[in-house]
Amino acid sequence: MNLKQLTYFIAVAEELHFGRAAERLDMAQPPLSRAIKQLEEELGAILFNRGRSAITMTQAGERLLERGRSILTQLEDTRLEIRRLGQGSEGRLRIGFVGSATFGILPNIIKSYRRGYPEVNLSLIPMNNAQLHRALVSRELDVAFGRPALKDPEFVTRELLEEKLILALPDAVDTGGRTVARLERLATHNLILYPEYPRPSYADFVLNACEEAGFEVPLRVWCMDLQTALSLVSVGEGVCIVPESVSSAPRKGMKFLKIEPEIARTALSLNYRYDEQGVHVQNFVRIAQKVARKVL
C-alpha cells in the first residue's frame, strides 16, 4: 500500500460514491475502481460492500479509514515540522560563551534572537576559550562567543565589538578621587588572572599587554573564571584587568578605573564552523551582527 492508494481509498470512503470520489481526485472513475480493487487484493481484505444503488464500508474499510486519516495527518505534521526546522523556526541552538560576554551585548543578542525565533530551544553554556575551541571542533556547540578570537582554519570568526581594558579594584582602595590608573601603581597589588588553565588564554592576553606596556606583573593570583576573579576583587584580594563592558554592572565592594595610557583592546568574537550550513546558525549570526552594529 502506498500513499496514492491510501489517498484514493480515503476519497471513496468519505464520498461513498466512486463517481464523486473520481471527480474529487480529478481522475476518471474506471482507473479509480481498479486502484481500489488492487488495494483490496494487496491487503487481502474487502474494503467496500458494493450494492447496486450504494456502497458501504466493511469493518476492515472502517479501520483503514481511521488509520489512514491518522497516517496522512502525521505525514502533514511531519512535512510542516521539517519545513519549520529548515527555516530555523524550530529546533535547538547550542551557544557557548566566555563569562565577560554576559556584561556586553550577549544578553541583547539573545533577546533579539528569541523575539524572532521563539520556538527554538537555546542552550547557553559558559566556557573559557580553550573549552569553546574543543566544543566547536567536536560539534558540541553550534556557535561560540570567544575573547580573544578562536583561531582555527575550520572556523569562521566574526568580530562583534572591540573594548578597552579597564581596572577593577576593591572600593576600599583609596584612589584620591582619581578616575584613571597607571600600571606602575599596581606593583603593590595582587593582579588576579583567569583562567589559570588551559593556556594560552585571556590571562596571557593581559600579561602580554602589560609586558608590551613595559610593566612586569610581580604579584599574581590565579583563578578559573571572571566571576571568581570579581569576587576576589570585591573582598580585597587584589585587582583585575577586565573588558570595559564589565563595569556596566555595578558590584558591591568594587569600583572601576580607566587605564592610562591605554594598554590594549580586546575583541569579543562570534565563532562557528566553516562547514556549518544550518539555518539556525546563519540566523543567529545575522542577528548578532545586527545588534553589534547598533552598539557601534
Tab-separated table of C-alpha atoms in Angstrom:
chain	number	residue	atom	x	y	z
A	1	MET	CA	0.000	0.000	0.000
A	2	ASN	CA	1.343	3.401	-0.958
A	3	LEU	CA	0.223	6.957	-0.218
A	4	LYS	CA	-1.515	7.340	-3.573
A	5	GLN	CA	-3.620	4.253	-2.927
A	6	LEU	CA	-4.391	5.493	0.576
A	7	THR	CA	-5.493	8.868	-0.781
A	8	TYR	CA	-7.749	7.147	-3.331
A	9	PHE	CA	-9.270	4.935	-0.642
A	10	ILE	CA	-9.997	7.839	1.739
A	11	ALA	CA	-11.706	9.793	-1.048
A	12	VAL	CA	-14.016	6.836	-1.839
A	13	ALA	CA	-14.600	6.129	1.861
A	14	GLU	CA	-15.616	9.725	2.563
A	15	GLU	CA	-17.781	10.104	-0.545
A	16	LEU	CA	-19.154	6.526	-0.566
A	17	HIS	CA	-19.514	7.008	-4.289
A	18	PHE	CA	-16.907	6.153	-6.912
A	19	GLY	CA	-18.078	8.845	-9.328
A	20	ARG	CA	-17.917	11.681	-6.803
A	21	ALA	CA	-14.592	10.397	-5.465
A	22	ALA	CA	-13.157	10.311	-9.007
A	23	GLU	CA	-14.327	13.881	-9.601
A	24	ARG	CA	-12.776	14.977	-6.311
A	25	LEU	CA	-9.494	13.359	-7.307
A	26	ASP	CA	-9.690	14.842	-10.817
A	27	MET	CA	-9.471	11.438	-12.497
A	28	ALA	CA	-11.669	9.036	-14.391
A	29	GLN	CA	-13.811	6.509	-12.484
A	30	PRO	CA	-12.535	3.238	-14.083
A	31	PRO	CA	-8.885	3.684	-13.005
A	32	LEU	CA	-10.089	4.630	-9.512
A	33	SER	CA	-12.191	1.466	-9.305
A	34	ARG	CA	-9.230	-0.599	-10.481
A	35	ALA	CA	-6.929	1.037	-7.924
A	36	ILE	CA	-9.309	0.229	-5.054
A	37	LYS	CA	-9.709	-3.344	-6.290
A	38	GLN	CA	-5.916	-3.721	-6.462
A	39	LEU	CA	-5.596	-2.314	-2.935
A	40	GLU	CA	-8.119	-4.853	-1.629
A	41	GLU	CA	-6.172	-7.660	-3.309
A	42	GLU	CA	-2.871	-6.455	-1.825
A	43	LEU	CA	-4.355	-6.165	1.657
A	44	GLY	CA	-6.310	-9.404	1.415
A	45	ALA	CA	-9.498	-7.708	2.645
A	46	ILE	CA	-12.715	-6.351	1.127
A	47	LEU	CA	-12.969	-2.663	1.989
A	48	PHE	CA	-16.370	-1.815	0.471
A	49	ASN	CA	-19.689	-3.584	0.162
A	50	ARG	CA	-20.733	-2.746	-3.390
A	51	GLY	CA	-24.511	-2.575	-3.863
A	52	ARG	CA	-26.496	-1.638	-6.969
A	53	SER	CA	-27.518	1.749	-5.614
A	54	ALA	CA	-24.911	2.440	-2.912
A	55	ILE	CA	-21.676	1.266	-1.342
A	56	THR	CA	-20.864	0.893	2.317
A	57	MET	CA	-17.648	0.195	4.177
A	58	THR	CA	-16.794	-3.122	5.679
A	59	GLN	CA	-15.287	-3.380	9.162
A	60	ALA	CA	-11.850	-3.610	7.511
A	61	GLY	CA	-12.613	-0.469	5.500
A	62	GLU	CA	-13.687	1.465	8.595
A	63	ARG	CA	-10.461	0.523	10.369
A	64	LEU	CA	-8.363	1.504	7.343
A	65	LEU	CA	-10.157	4.861	7.128
A	66	GLU	CA	-9.360	5.538	10.790
A	67	ARG	CA	-5.716	4.554	10.435
A	68	GLY	CA	-5.356	6.178	7.013
A	69	ARG	CA	-6.524	9.573	8.243
A	70	SER	CA	-4.059	9.326	11.123
A	71	ILE	CA	-1.225	8.458	8.727
A	72	LEU	CA	-1.951	11.413	6.442
A	73	THR	CA	-2.236	13.750	9.435
A	74	GLN	CA	1.128	12.561	10.747
A	75	LEU	CA	2.634	12.961	7.288
A	76	GLU	CA	1.393	16.556	7.034
A	77	ASP	CA	2.586	17.328	10.554
A	78	THR	CA	5.997	15.901	9.660
A	79	ARG	CA	6.156	17.969	6.494
A	80	LEU	CA	5.357	21.163	8.402
A	81	GLU	CA	7.805	20.295	11.190
A	82	ILE	CA	10.639	19.649	8.735
A	83	ARG	CA	9.844	22.863	6.881
A	84	ARG	CA	9.955	24.857	10.152
A	85	LEU	CA	13.256	23.243	11.083
A	86	GLY	CA	14.607	24.071	7.638
A	87	GLN	CA	13.514	27.681	8.045
A	88	GLY	CA	15.043	27.897	11.523
A	89	SER	CA	11.674	28.394	13.223
A	90	GLU	CA	12.091	25.326	15.445
A	91	GLY	CA	14.938	23.213	16.737
A	92	ARG	CA	17.905	23.731	19.032
A	93	LEU	CA	20.872	26.093	19.155
A	94	ARG	CA	23.844	25.459	21.462
A	95	ILE	CA	25.693	28.639	22.412
A	96	GLY	CA	28.982	28.733	24.296
A	97	PHE	CA	30.341	31.968	25.732
A	98	VAL	CA	33.102	33.447	27.858
A	99	GLY	CA	31.896	34.989	31.096
A	100	SER	CA	32.641	38.586	30.099
A	101	ALA	CA	30.192	38.305	27.178
A	102	THR	CA	27.287	38.429	29.631
A	103	PHE	CA	28.237	42.001	30.595
A	104	GLY	CA	28.252	43.154	26.984
A	105	ILE	CA	25.983	42.528	24.029
A	106	LEU	CA	25.243	38.820	24.509
A	107	PRO	CA	22.011	39.407	26.503
A	108	ASN	CA	20.736	41.768	23.794
A	109	ILE	CA	21.623	39.266	21.070
A	110	ILE	CA	19.743	36.501	22.876
A	111	LYS	CA	16.758	38.799	23.400
A	112	SER	CA	16.650	39.781	19.714
A	113	TYR	CA	17.017	36.183	18.544
A	114	ARG	CA	14.324	34.980	20.933
A	115	ARG	CA	11.978	37.651	19.634
A	116	GLY	CA	12.395	36.397	16.069
A	117	TYR	CA	12.576	32.653	16.786
A	118	PRO	CA	10.639	31.916	19.978
A	119	GLU	CA	10.263	28.185	19.259
A	120	VAL	CA	13.992	27.445	19.044
A	121	ASN	CA	15.416	25.856	22.199
A	122	LEU	CA	18.585	27.618	23.352
A	123	SER	CA	21.353	26.002	25.395
A	124	LEU	CA	23.660	28.630	26.939
A	125	ILE	CA	26.940	27.210	28.230
A	126	PRO	CA	29.709	29.263	29.929
A	127	MET	CA	33.220	28.141	28.959
A	128	ASN	CA	36.728	29.503	28.621
A	129	ASN	CA	38.325	29.896	25.197
A	130	ALA	CA	40.070	26.523	25.202
A	131	GLN	CA	36.845	24.746	26.093
A	132	LEU	CA	34.950	26.693	23.425
A	133	HIS	CA	37.520	25.664	20.834
A	134	ARG	CA	37.290	21.974	21.719
A	135	ALA	CA	33.487	22.058	21.802
A	136	LEU	CA	33.257	23.607	18.328
A	137	VAL	CA	35.722	21.074	16.926
A	138	SER	CA	33.724	18.180	18.399
A	139	ARG	CA	30.408	19.785	17.322
A	140	GLU	CA	29.156	20.013	20.892
A	141	LEU	CA	28.446	23.702	20.242
A	142	ASP	CA	26.901	25.483	17.275
A	143	VAL	CA	28.327	28.959	17.956
A	144	ALA	CA	30.848	30.326	20.450
A	145	PHE	CA	31.486	33.810	21.823
A	146	GLY	CA	35.221	33.983	22.453
A	147	ARG	CA	37.668	36.523	23.840
A	148	PRO	CA	40.030	36.741	22.084
A	149	ALA	CA	39.017	35.094	18.806
A	150	LEU	CA	39.201	31.318	18.436
A	151	LYS	CA	41.930	30.612	15.902
A	152	ASP	CA	41.313	27.577	13.746
A	153	PRO	CA	41.293	27.117	9.951
A	154	GLU	CA	37.950	25.310	10.281
A	155	PHE	CA	36.249	28.266	11.994
A	156	VAL	CA	34.581	31.395	10.724
A	157	THR	CA	35.236	34.290	13.107
A	158	ARG	CA	33.143	37.447	13.197
A	159	GLU	CA	34.473	40.252	15.386
A	160	LEU	CA	31.463	41.883	17.040
A	161	LEU	CA	32.992	44.732	19.030
A	162	GLU	CA	36.251	45.950	20.486
A	163	GLU	CA	36.655	47.242	24.036
A	164	LYS	CA	39.262	48.974	26.156
A	165	LEU	CA	40.771	47.194	29.119
A	166	ILE	CA	39.999	48.763	32.486
A	167	LEU	CA	40.921	48.062	36.088
A	168	ALA	CA	38.593	46.508	38.661
A	169	LEU	CA	39.744	47.182	42.212
A	170	PRO	CA	38.326	46.982	45.748
A	171	ASP	CA	36.373	50.082	46.702
A	172	ALA	CA	38.385	50.157	49.951
A	173	VAL	CA	41.441	51.242	47.959
A	174	ASP	CA	41.916	54.997	48.299
A	175	THR	CA	42.257	56.419	44.808
A	176	GLY	CA	42.121	60.039	45.908
A	177	GLY	CA	39.223	60.790	43.613
A	178	ARG	CA	41.139	59.632	40.530
A	179	THR	CA	39.216	58.022	37.675
A	180	VAL	CA	42.296	56.640	35.919
A	181	ALA	CA	45.087	54.302	36.968
A	182	ARG	CA	48.649	53.808	35.805
A	183	LEU	CA	50.123	50.331	35.575
A	184	GLU	CA	53.184	51.102	37.674
A	185	ARG	CA	50.920	51.841	40.638
A	186	LEU	CA	49.742	48.217	40.574
A	187	ALA	CA	53.124	46.886	41.677
A	188	THR	CA	51.971	46.579	45.300
A	189	HIS	CA	48.683	44.834	44.457
A	190	ASN	CA	47.994	41.243	43.521
A	191	LEU	CA	46.914	41.027	39.886
A	192	ILE	CA	44.109	38.482	39.653
A	193	LEU	CA	44.307	36.497	36.411
A	194	TYR	CA	41.945	33.996	34.788
A	195	PRO	CA	41.684	31.297	33.688
A	196	GLU	CA	44.617	29.524	35.267
A	197	TYR	CA	44.368	26.716	32.708
A	198	PRO	CA	44.242	25.659	29.972
A	199	ARG	CA	46.616	28.122	28.420
A	200	PRO	CA	47.098	30.288	26.395
A	201	SER	CA	44.045	32.244	27.490
A	202	TYR	CA	42.689	35.673	28.323
A	203	ALA	CA	45.200	35.734	31.184
A	204	ASP	CA	48.074	35.536	28.697
A	205	PHE	CA	46.490	38.321	26.658
A	206	VAL	CA	46.502	40.552	29.766
A	207	LEU	CA	50.076	39.599	30.696
A	208	ASN	CA	51.284	40.290	27.143
A	209	ALA	CA	49.512	43.669	27.158
A	210	CYS	CA	51.222	44.569	30.445
A	211	GLU	CA	54.608	43.430	29.141
A	212	GLU	CA	54.261	45.459	25.943
A	213	ALA	CA	53.381	48.476	28.090
A	214	GLY	CA	56.642	47.982	29.999
A	215	PHE	CA	55.075	46.646	33.212
A	216	GLU	CA	56.196	43.365	34.705
A	217	VAL	CA	53.476	41.870	36.924
A	218	PRO	CA	55.169	40.997	40.247
A	219	LEU	CA	52.252	39.586	42.270
A	220	ARG	CA	49.822	37.166	40.669
A	221	VAL	CA	46.717	35.370	41.908
A	222	TRP	CA	45.167	32.791	39.614
A	223	CYS	CA	41.537	31.646	39.386
A	224	MET	CA	39.375	29.872	36.831
A	225	ASP	CA	36.816	32.422	35.632
A	226	LEU	CA	35.722	36.047	35.591
A	227	GLN	CA	33.049	35.721	38.264
A	228	THR	CA	35.544	34.243	40.707
A	229	ALA	CA	38.035	36.967	39.824
A	230	LEU	CA	35.471	39.695	40.533
A	231	SER	CA	34.557	38.056	43.840
A	232	LEU	CA	38.225	38.067	44.847
A	233	VAL	CA	38.494	41.752	43.930
A	234	SER	CA	35.401	42.620	45.969
A	235	VAL	CA	36.891	41.051	49.127
A	236	GLY	CA	40.178	42.869	48.686
A	237	GLU	CA	42.377	40.048	47.400
A	238	GLY	CA	43.719	42.130	44.536
A	239	VAL	CA	42.890	43.954	41.314
A	240	CYS	CA	41.875	42.614	37.925
A	241	ILE	CA	42.163	43.901	34.342
A	242	VAL	CA	38.824	43.345	32.610
A	243	PRO	CA	36.954	44.402	29.437
A	244	GLU	CA	35.259	47.792	29.772
A	245	SER	CA	31.759	46.304	29.484
A	246	VAL	CA	32.219	44.576	32.857
A	247	SER	CA	31.811	47.976	34.513
A	248	SER	CA	28.240	48.193	33.178
A	249	ALA	CA	27.041	46.008	36.067
A	250	PRO	CA	27.838	47.655	39.449
A	251	ARG	CA	29.089	45.202	42.043
A	252	LYS	CA	29.272	45.663	45.798
A	253	GLY	CA	32.777	46.174	47.149
A	254	MET	CA	34.287	47.142	43.801
A	255	LYS	CA	34.985	50.117	41.575
A	256	PHE	CA	36.482	50.580	38.135
A	257	LEU	CA	39.182	52.877	36.760
A	258	LYS	CA	40.369	53.576	33.250
A	259	ILE	CA	43.936	52.577	32.486
A	260	GLU	CA	46.134	55.328	31.043
A	261	PRO	CA	47.901	55.161	28.812
A	262	GLU	CA	45.654	52.597	27.152
A	263	ILE	CA	47.447	49.253	27.087
A	264	ALA	CA	45.323	47.195	24.715
A	265	ARG	CA	41.882	46.493	23.409
A	266	THR	CA	40.034	43.212	23.458
A	267	ALA	CA	37.535	41.993	20.897
A	268	LEU	CA	34.515	39.800	21.505
A	269	SER	CA	34.162	37.398	18.603
A	270	LEU	CA	31.452	35.081	17.349
A	271	ASN	CA	32.827	31.799	16.027
A	272	TYR	CA	31.318	28.855	14.161
A	273	ARG	CA	32.470	26.111	11.816
A	274	TYR	CA	33.007	26.728	8.095
A	275	ASP	CA	31.034	23.582	7.289
A	276	GLU	CA	28.089	24.635	9.455
A	277	GLN	CA	25.286	25.264	6.951
A	278	GLY	CA	22.355	25.068	9.377
A	279	VAL	CA	19.863	27.887	9.078
A	280	HIS	CA	19.726	28.263	12.875
A	281	VAL	CA	23.379	29.309	12.980
A	282	GLN	CA	23.050	31.617	9.987
A	283	ASN	CA	20.016	33.341	11.511
A	284	PHE	CA	21.805	33.751	14.830
A	285	VAL	CA	24.948	35.176	13.232
A	286	ARG	CA	22.884	37.644	11.207
A	287	ILE	CA	21.069	38.898	14.321
A	288	ALA	CA	24.291	39.057	16.372
A	289	GLN	CA	25.981	41.222	13.752
A	290	LYS	CA	22.927	43.470	13.508
A	291	VAL	CA	22.898	44.015	17.288
A	292	ALA	CA	26.658	44.690	17.278
A	293	ARG	CA	26.308	47.304	14.533
A	294	LYS	CA	23.732	49.180	16.635
A	295	VAL	CA	26.182	49.243	19.567
A	296	LEU	CA	28.957	50.577	17.380
